[in-house]
Short mmCIF file of C-alpha atoms in Angstrom, two decimals:
data_model
loop_
_atom_site.label_atom_id
_atom_site.label_comp_id
_atom_site.label_asym_id
_atom_site.label_seq_id
_atom_site.Cartn_x
_atom_site.Cartn_y
_atom_site.Cartn_z
CA MET P 20 122.18 111.91 108.82
CA ILE P 21 120.86 113.19 105.54
CA THR P 22 120.57 116.68 105.44
CA VAL P 23 117.31 119.05 105.04
CA ILE P 24 118.11 120.02 101.83
CA ARG P 25 118.48 116.34 100.14
CA LYS P 26 115.01 116.01 102.70
CA PHE P 27 112.96 118.54 101.20
CA TRP P 28 113.99 117.61 97.42
CA LEU P 29 113.59 113.94 98.10
CA CYS P 30 109.92 114.46 99.19
CA HIS P 31 108.87 117.42 97.19
CA ALA P 32 110.71 117.60 94.01
CA ALA P 33 108.94 114.50 92.67
CA THR P 34 105.80 115.83 93.69
CA MET P 35 106.22 119.27 92.33
CA LEU P 36 104.10 119.00 88.95
CA MET P 37 101.98 116.83 90.41
CA SER P 38 99.15 117.85 87.85
CA PHE P 39 100.89 117.69 84.92
CA VAL P 40 100.36 114.64 83.73
CA LEU P 41 96.82 116.34 83.02
CA VAL P 42 98.39 118.79 80.73
CA CYS P 43 99.98 116.63 77.89
CA THR P 44 98.99 115.45 74.25
CA PRO P 45 99.35 111.91 73.00
CA ASN P 46 101.59 111.69 69.36
CA SER P 47 102.91 108.22 69.65
CA ALA P 48 101.78 105.02 70.90
CA SER P 49 98.17 104.02 71.84
CA ASN P 50 96.28 103.02 74.60
CA VAL P 51 96.95 99.63 76.20
CA GLU P 52 93.43 98.18 77.46
CA SER P 53 95.30 96.21 80.65
CA ILE P 54 99.22 96.38 81.16
CA THR P 55 100.83 93.30 82.53
CA ASP P 56 104.21 92.75 81.03
CA ALA P 57 107.35 94.20 82.69
CA LYS P 58 109.83 96.00 80.33
CA PRO P 59 113.19 93.77 81.18
CA LEU P 60 115.88 95.68 82.61
CA GLY P 61 118.80 95.80 80.36
CA LYS P 62 122.53 95.60 81.54
CA ARG P 63 122.62 99.20 83.27
CA LEU P 64 119.62 98.73 85.71
CA GLU P 65 120.31 94.51 86.06
CA ILE P 66 124.17 95.70 87.61
CA ILE P 67 121.99 98.27 90.25
CA PHE P 68 119.09 95.43 91.00
CA GLU P 69 122.11 92.69 91.82
CA LYS P 70 121.47 93.53 95.65
CA THR P 71 118.54 94.87 97.18
CA LYS P 72 116.72 95.28 100.27
CA ILE P 73 113.22 95.78 101.88
CA VAL P 74 112.25 99.12 103.46
CA CYS P 75 109.33 100.12 105.28
CA PHE P 76 107.14 103.35 105.37
CA GLY P 77 103.62 103.44 107.36
CA ARG P 78 101.97 100.25 106.34
CA TYR P 79 103.84 99.51 103.40
CA SER P 80 107.39 98.02 102.09
CA ILE P 81 109.13 98.61 98.80
CA LYS P 82 112.15 96.49 97.22
CA ILE P 83 114.86 98.59 96.34
CA PRO P 84 119.07 98.67 95.32
CA ASN P 85 121.13 98.54 98.08
CA GLU P 86 122.78 101.98 97.27
CA ALA P 87 118.89 103.53 97.20
CA SER P 88 117.54 105.34 100.32
CA ILE P 89 113.96 106.62 100.63
CA ILE P 90 113.20 109.56 103.13
CA ILE P 91 109.43 109.35 104.88
CA GLY P 92 107.50 112.58 104.62
CA ASN P 93 104.08 112.85 106.41
CA SER P 94 103.42 110.33 108.75
CA ALA P 95 101.39 108.86 111.79
CA LEU P 96 103.92 110.79 113.95
CA GLU P 97 106.04 113.81 113.35
CA VAL P 98 109.86 113.12 114.44
CA ILE P 99 112.01 116.02 115.48
CA THR P 100 115.79 115.06 116.76
CA GLY P 101 117.72 116.97 119.62
CA GLY P 102 116.68 115.12 122.66
CA LEU P 103 114.71 116.91 125.34
CA ASN P 104 116.25 120.66 124.87
CA ALA P 105 114.83 120.26 121.02
CA ARG P 106 111.40 119.19 122.53
CA THR P 107 111.31 121.95 124.93
CA ARG P 108 111.80 124.53 122.53
CA LYS P 109 109.13 122.34 120.11
CA ILE P 110 106.52 122.86 122.73
CA LYS P 111 107.14 126.63 123.75
CA GLU P 112 107.44 127.15 119.83
CA GLU P 113 103.74 125.43 119.26
CA ILE P 114 102.20 126.64 122.26
CA GLU P 115 103.09 130.45 121.35
CA LYS P 116 101.64 129.87 117.92
CA ILE P 117 98.42 128.88 119.38
CA LYS P 118 98.16 131.57 121.33
CA TRP P 119 99.04 134.07 118.91
CA ALA P 120 96.45 132.84 116.47
CA ASP P 121 94.00 133.91 119.18
CA GLU P 122 94.34 134.90 122.58
CA THR P 123 91.04 133.28 124.10
CA ALA P 124 92.68 130.18 123.25
CA ASP P 125 92.29 127.86 126.57
CA PHE P 126 95.30 125.54 127.90
CA THR P 127 93.78 123.05 129.89
CA TYR P 128 96.96 120.75 130.72
CA ASN P 129 100.29 121.34 130.29
CA ASP P 130 102.85 119.01 132.13
CA LYS P 131 104.52 115.48 131.93
CA GLY P 132 103.03 112.59 130.67
CA PRO P 133 101.18 109.92 129.62
CA ILE P 134 104.28 107.71 130.37
CA GLU P 135 107.66 108.43 131.74
CA GLU P 136 109.83 110.96 129.50
CA SER P 137 107.18 112.41 127.77
CA TRP P 138 105.07 115.70 127.78
CA GLN P 139 101.24 116.62 126.86
CA PHE P 140 99.43 119.58 126.59
CA ARG P 141 95.78 119.97 126.05
CA TYR P 142 93.80 123.11 124.97
CA TYR P 143 90.88 124.78 122.89
CA GLU P 144 92.09 126.95 120.30
CA ASP P 145 89.74 129.49 120.67
CA GLU P 146 86.14 130.20 122.69
CA LEU P 147 84.35 128.45 119.77
CA ALA P 148 86.20 125.62 120.12
CA LYS P 149 85.62 125.32 123.88
CA LYS P 150 81.81 126.23 123.20
CA TYR P 151 81.81 122.90 120.96
CA LYS P 152 84.01 120.90 122.91
CA LEU P 153 86.82 120.85 120.56
CA HIS P 154 89.20 119.63 123.07
CA PHE P 155 92.76 119.12 121.68
CA PHE P 156 95.80 116.93 122.73
CA ARG P 157 100.00 117.15 121.64
CA THR P 158 101.97 114.67 123.15
CA PHE P 159 105.71 114.22 122.83
CA VAL P 160 107.39 111.10 123.55
CA THR P 161 111.35 111.33 123.71
CA LYS P 162 113.34 107.93 123.12
CA ASP P 163 117.36 109.33 122.93
CA ASP P 164 117.87 111.43 120.56
CA PHE P 165 114.07 111.53 119.04
CA THR P 166 110.96 112.80 120.14
CA PHE P 167 107.66 111.39 118.38
CA ILE P 168 104.89 114.07 118.32
CA MET P 169 101.29 112.78 118.20
CA GLY P 170 97.75 114.82 118.03
CA ASP P 171 94.73 114.00 119.06
CA SER P 172 91.44 114.84 119.97
CA VAL P 173 88.52 114.40 122.07
CA ARG P 174 85.76 112.84 119.96
CA ASN P 175 81.89 113.05 119.40
CA GLY P 176 80.86 110.39 122.69
CA GLU P 177 83.94 110.64 124.27
CA SER P 178 85.05 112.01 127.40
CA GLU P 179 88.68 113.52 127.84
CA SER P 180 89.73 110.41 130.01
CA SER P 181 88.91 108.26 127.01
CA THR P 182 91.20 110.22 125.30
CA GLU P 183 94.00 110.31 127.47
CA ALA P 184 93.96 106.69 127.65
CA ARG P 185 94.01 106.13 123.75
CA GLN P 186 97.39 108.61 124.05
CA PHE P 187 98.90 106.46 126.78
CA VAL P 188 98.59 103.14 124.49
CA ARG P 189 99.77 105.06 121.67
CA ALA P 190 102.67 106.70 123.52
CA LYS P 191 103.53 103.24 125.27
CA SER P 192 103.83 101.82 121.64
CA ILE P 193 106.38 103.70 119.95
CA ARG P 194 109.89 102.33 120.10
CA ILE P 195 112.97 103.62 118.03
CA ARG P 196 113.61 102.19 114.72
CA GLN P 197 117.50 101.55 113.18
CA PRO P 198 117.31 103.14 109.62
CA GLU P 199 116.49 100.07 107.36
CA GLU P 200 114.83 97.77 110.37
CA THR P 201 111.59 96.44 108.57
CA PRO P 202 109.60 94.77 111.90
CA HIS P 203 107.85 91.79 111.49
CA ASP P 204 104.77 93.21 113.84
CA PRO P 205 101.78 94.82 112.59
CA GLY P 206 102.36 98.48 112.76
CA LEU P 207 103.66 101.94 111.38
CA CYS P 208 107.25 102.67 110.06
CA VAL P 209 107.98 106.02 110.82
CA GLU P 210 111.23 108.37 110.17
CA HIS P 211 113.59 106.49 113.00
CA GLY P 212 110.79 105.02 114.83
CA PHE P 213 107.71 102.45 114.79
CA LEU P 214 104.30 102.45 116.26
CA ALA P 215 103.11 99.06 116.94
CA GLU P 216 99.35 99.23 115.98
CA ASN P 217 96.71 97.03 114.84
CA ASN P 218 93.30 98.32 115.54
CA TYR P 219 93.65 100.41 111.94
CA ALA P 220 90.86 102.97 112.83
CA GLU P 221 93.23 105.89 112.79
CA GLN P 222 93.57 108.36 109.52
CA GLU P 223 96.84 107.04 107.78
CA ILE P 224 98.46 109.64 105.66
CA ASP P 225 101.92 108.47 104.15
CA ASN P 226 104.38 110.09 101.68
CA VAL P 227 107.90 109.12 100.73
CA GLY P 228 110.41 109.71 98.44
CA LEU P 229 113.21 107.38 96.68
CA TYR P 230 116.99 108.77 95.99
CA LEU P 231 119.06 106.35 93.72
CA PRO P 232 122.53 107.63 93.15
CA SER P 233 123.26 106.22 89.80
CA PHE P 234 120.25 108.34 88.78
CA PRO P 235 120.46 111.20 90.75
CA ASP P 236 118.01 112.92 88.19
CA MET P 237 115.36 110.47 88.84
CA THR P 238 112.47 111.07 91.61
CA PHE P 239 110.06 108.05 92.85
CA SER P 240 107.60 109.17 94.90
CA ILE P 241 104.34 107.26 96.89
CA SER P 242 101.53 108.69 98.57
CA SER P 243 98.82 107.12 100.36
CA ASN P 244 95.68 108.29 102.27
CA LYS P 245 93.48 105.69 103.48
CA ASP P 246 90.86 108.00 104.77
CA ALA P 247 90.31 110.40 102.06
CA TYR P 248 86.80 110.96 100.91
CA GLY P 249 85.63 109.45 104.36
CA ASP P 250 82.92 112.10 104.61
CA TYR P 251 81.38 109.95 101.32
CA SER P 252 79.08 107.34 102.13
CA PRO P 253 80.23 104.33 100.43
CA ALA P 254 77.23 104.38 97.96
CA GLU P 255 77.75 108.04 97.35
CA PHE P 256 81.63 107.53 96.90
CA GLU P 257 81.02 105.21 93.72
CA THR P 258 78.48 107.20 91.98
CA GLU P 259 79.65 110.94 92.63
CA MET P 260 83.67 110.49 92.74
CA ARG P 261 85.35 107.04 91.37
CA LYS P 262 84.80 107.61 88.09
CA GLU P 263 85.68 111.85 88.59
CA LEU P 264 89.10 110.45 90.74
CA SER P 265 90.13 107.79 87.88
CA LEU P 266 93.48 108.82 86.52
CA LEU P 267 92.95 108.36 82.79
CA ASN P 268 89.20 109.87 83.26
CA ARG P 269 91.12 112.68 84.24
CA ILE P 270 93.54 113.01 81.90
CA GLN P 271 90.39 112.90 78.98
CA GLY P 272 88.89 115.46 80.77
CA ALA P 273 91.68 117.56 80.59
CA LYS P 274 92.01 116.70 76.82
CA ASP P 275 88.55 117.57 76.58
CA ILE P 276 88.62 121.06 77.74
CA GLN P 277 92.21 122.11 76.36
CA GLY P 278 91.51 120.43 72.97
CA SER P 279 93.89 121.66 70.59
CA SER P 280 96.24 123.91 73.12
CA TYR P 281 96.74 120.61 74.83
CA PRO P 282 100.71 120.29 75.01
CA LYS P 283 102.43 117.78 72.88
CA ARG P 284 103.98 114.80 74.45
CA THR P 285 105.05 111.32 73.67
CA LEU P 286 102.95 108.48 74.92
CA LEU P 287 104.88 105.80 76.11
CA ARG P 288 102.41 103.03 77.62
CA GLU P 289 99.05 104.22 79.10
CA GLY P 290 95.93 101.89 80.81
CA LYS P 291 94.67 99.83 83.37
CA ARG P 292 97.53 98.43 85.55
CA ALA P 293 97.37 96.01 88.67
CA VAL P 294 100.08 96.73 91.29
CA GLN P 295 99.64 93.97 93.35
CA HIS P 296 95.88 93.52 94.37
CA TRP P 297 95.44 97.17 93.66
CA LYS P 298 93.55 97.78 89.99
CA GLY P 299 94.80 101.58 89.44
CA GLU P 300 95.59 103.27 85.95
CA GLU P 301 98.93 104.28 84.71
CA SER P 302 100.02 107.07 82.27
CA LEU P 303 103.80 106.93 81.33
CA ILE P 304 104.26 110.06 78.79
CA ARG P 305 107.66 111.70 77.64
CA ARG P 306 107.63 116.23 77.64
CA ALA P 307 108.62 117.68 74.83
CA ASP P 308 111.64 118.94 77.06
CA GLY P 309 112.49 115.35 77.73
CA VAL P 310 111.19 114.84 81.09
CA HIS P 311 109.84 111.39 82.06
CA ASP P 312 106.69 111.89 84.00
CA PHE P 313 105.26 108.63 84.71
CA GLU P 314 102.13 108.69 87.38
CA TRP P 315 99.96 105.54 88.56
CA ALA P 316 96.79 105.86 90.76
CA LEU P 317 94.56 103.79 92.58
CA VAL P 318 90.98 104.73 93.68
CA GLY P 319 90.14 102.36 96.70
CA LYS P 320 87.56 102.58 99.06
CA PRO P 321 87.40 105.18 102.18
CA ARG P 322 88.75 103.57 105.53
CA ASP P 323 89.61 100.20 103.73
CA ILE P 324 93.30 99.37 105.09
CA ALA P 325 93.87 97.20 102.37
CA ASN P 326 92.59 99.19 99.48
CA PRO P 327 93.58 103.10 100.24
CA SER P 328 91.11 105.73 99.14
CA VAL P 329 93.76 107.06 97.40
CA LEU P 330 97.21 105.34 96.69
CA GLU P 331 99.59 107.15 94.03
CA VAL P 332 103.05 106.41 92.41
CA LYS P 333 104.94 109.35 90.34
CA MET P 334 108.29 109.26 88.63
CA TYR P 335 110.09 112.07 87.11
CA THR P 336 113.27 112.20 85.41
CA LYS P 337 115.57 115.52 84.21
CA VAL P 338 115.20 116.84 87.96
CA ALA P 339 117.95 119.09 89.49
CA HIS P 340 118.04 122.02 92.14
CA ASN P 341 114.01 120.74 92.98
CA MET P 342 113.27 121.61 89.98
CA VAL P 343 111.37 119.14 87.27
CA GLY P 344 113.07 119.52 84.08
CA ALA P 345 115.71 121.76 85.16
CA ALA P 346 118.53 119.13 84.24
CA GLU P 347 120.52 119.12 81.12
CA ALA P 348 119.28 115.76 79.94
CA ALA P 349 117.37 112.62 81.10
CA LEU P 350 119.92 109.89 82.26
CA LEU P 351 117.58 106.97 81.59
CA THR P 352 116.31 106.36 77.92
CA ASP P 353 112.90 105.26 77.49
CA ASP P 354 113.20 101.99 77.73
CA GLU P 355 115.21 102.25 80.93
CA ALA P 356 112.86 104.40 82.41
CA ILE P 357 109.90 102.14 81.78
CA ALA P 358 112.11 99.21 83.01
CA LEU P 359 112.85 100.91 86.35
CA TRP P 360 109.60 102.03 86.98
CA ASP P 361 108.01 98.58 86.67
CA LYS P 362 110.80 97.11 88.60
CA LEU P 363 109.99 99.49 91.51
CA LEU P 364 106.17 99.43 90.75
CA SER P 365 106.41 95.47 91.40
CA GLY P 366 108.20 95.89 94.32
CA LEU P 367 105.49 97.91 96.33
CA LYS P 368 103.95 95.83 98.64
CA PHE P 369 102.31 95.86 102.64
CA ARG P 370 104.62 95.11 105.09
CA VAL P 371 102.82 92.84 106.80
CA LYS P 372 99.48 91.20 106.15
CA VAL P 373 96.21 93.65 107.04
CA PRO P 374 93.01 92.63 107.08
CA GLY P 375 91.57 92.25 103.46
CA ALA P 376 94.79 92.22 101.87
CA PRO P 377 95.15 88.84 99.79
CA PRO P 378 97.94 86.48 99.72
CA GLY P 379 101.05 87.90 98.03
CA SER P 380 100.61 91.41 98.58
CA TYR P 381 102.66 91.93 101.79
CA TYR P 382 105.97 90.70 102.61
CA ILE P 383 105.82 89.30 106.46
CA ASP P 384 102.93 87.35 107.52
CA PRO P 385 102.66 88.51 111.28
CA ASP P 386 101.04 84.76 112.34
CA LYS P 387 104.31 83.13 111.40
CA PRO P 388 107.50 83.33 112.96
CA ALA P 389 110.40 85.28 111.11
CA GLN P 390 112.92 83.16 109.28
#
């Protein structure tokens, strides 16, 4: 099992300086209007990519070298190990934390269910929550050594029984997944598990980190949030948020604000960049300290499964001890860093077809039998 330390490093180090790209200044290369050509890998990277595999997270998959591994961060389900004993401790800790936060918390159910080898508690976190019928659910489904944890709540217009029924269906849909298993049916890959699901109605937030042993100073991370900015109407999102969220617009805004104090950088490539059908933007820079600081971002549409509100990819080099820039030197040259970036981005797709996704944007068509 990958250690907690490595898990933290993979999922956190690559995002430690998420906003740094906004505080750099160009001193070489010119903006590219639309980026289409991938840089050749070169001998060192060609060797690494001789054997590849497709791994999954959330509704996505990515093709990576056989030597690489991914660690799933935030996902549809929280996962703990340790079987029933660990589950019992976790339930006790959560209940104590809720009670400690407010002594008026009211637990309306704390017992077995909704399926065999599962447990559920329901609660109002305080008197105000009870007044406004903010009724929360926590469900713990144990499969062998793993416990999958789901949160839920009674939504407007729903009854407690309808929420209970939804939790029952989701609990029944969870199964264990082998580390490199890529299921062929619709649903969400989570750490150690798979949630079969094809109604696309729930919030979906994914974070994943890539570890490549040949270049241990490199971190590569992907984050997605399907329903971010979902409180905006489609028209409001287009007029108020799309330009503001644009990666290139944010960079230009930082330049305008900081002026001559904007830090020096070497601009390697910048412009519009399509990844599959996602028409995003990228900025690839080398900072003054030698760090490769790469970012690609899509501004999609709230609640659109094929075009999530937020889809971002970041890559850094010179990472050591959980700190970007702490390594003595980057192990990748500029050309190698760009080539690796292009190769990994080109391998990011949906795992299976989702509504609205065009051909080529997914690895598996669930309507066709597995080969």
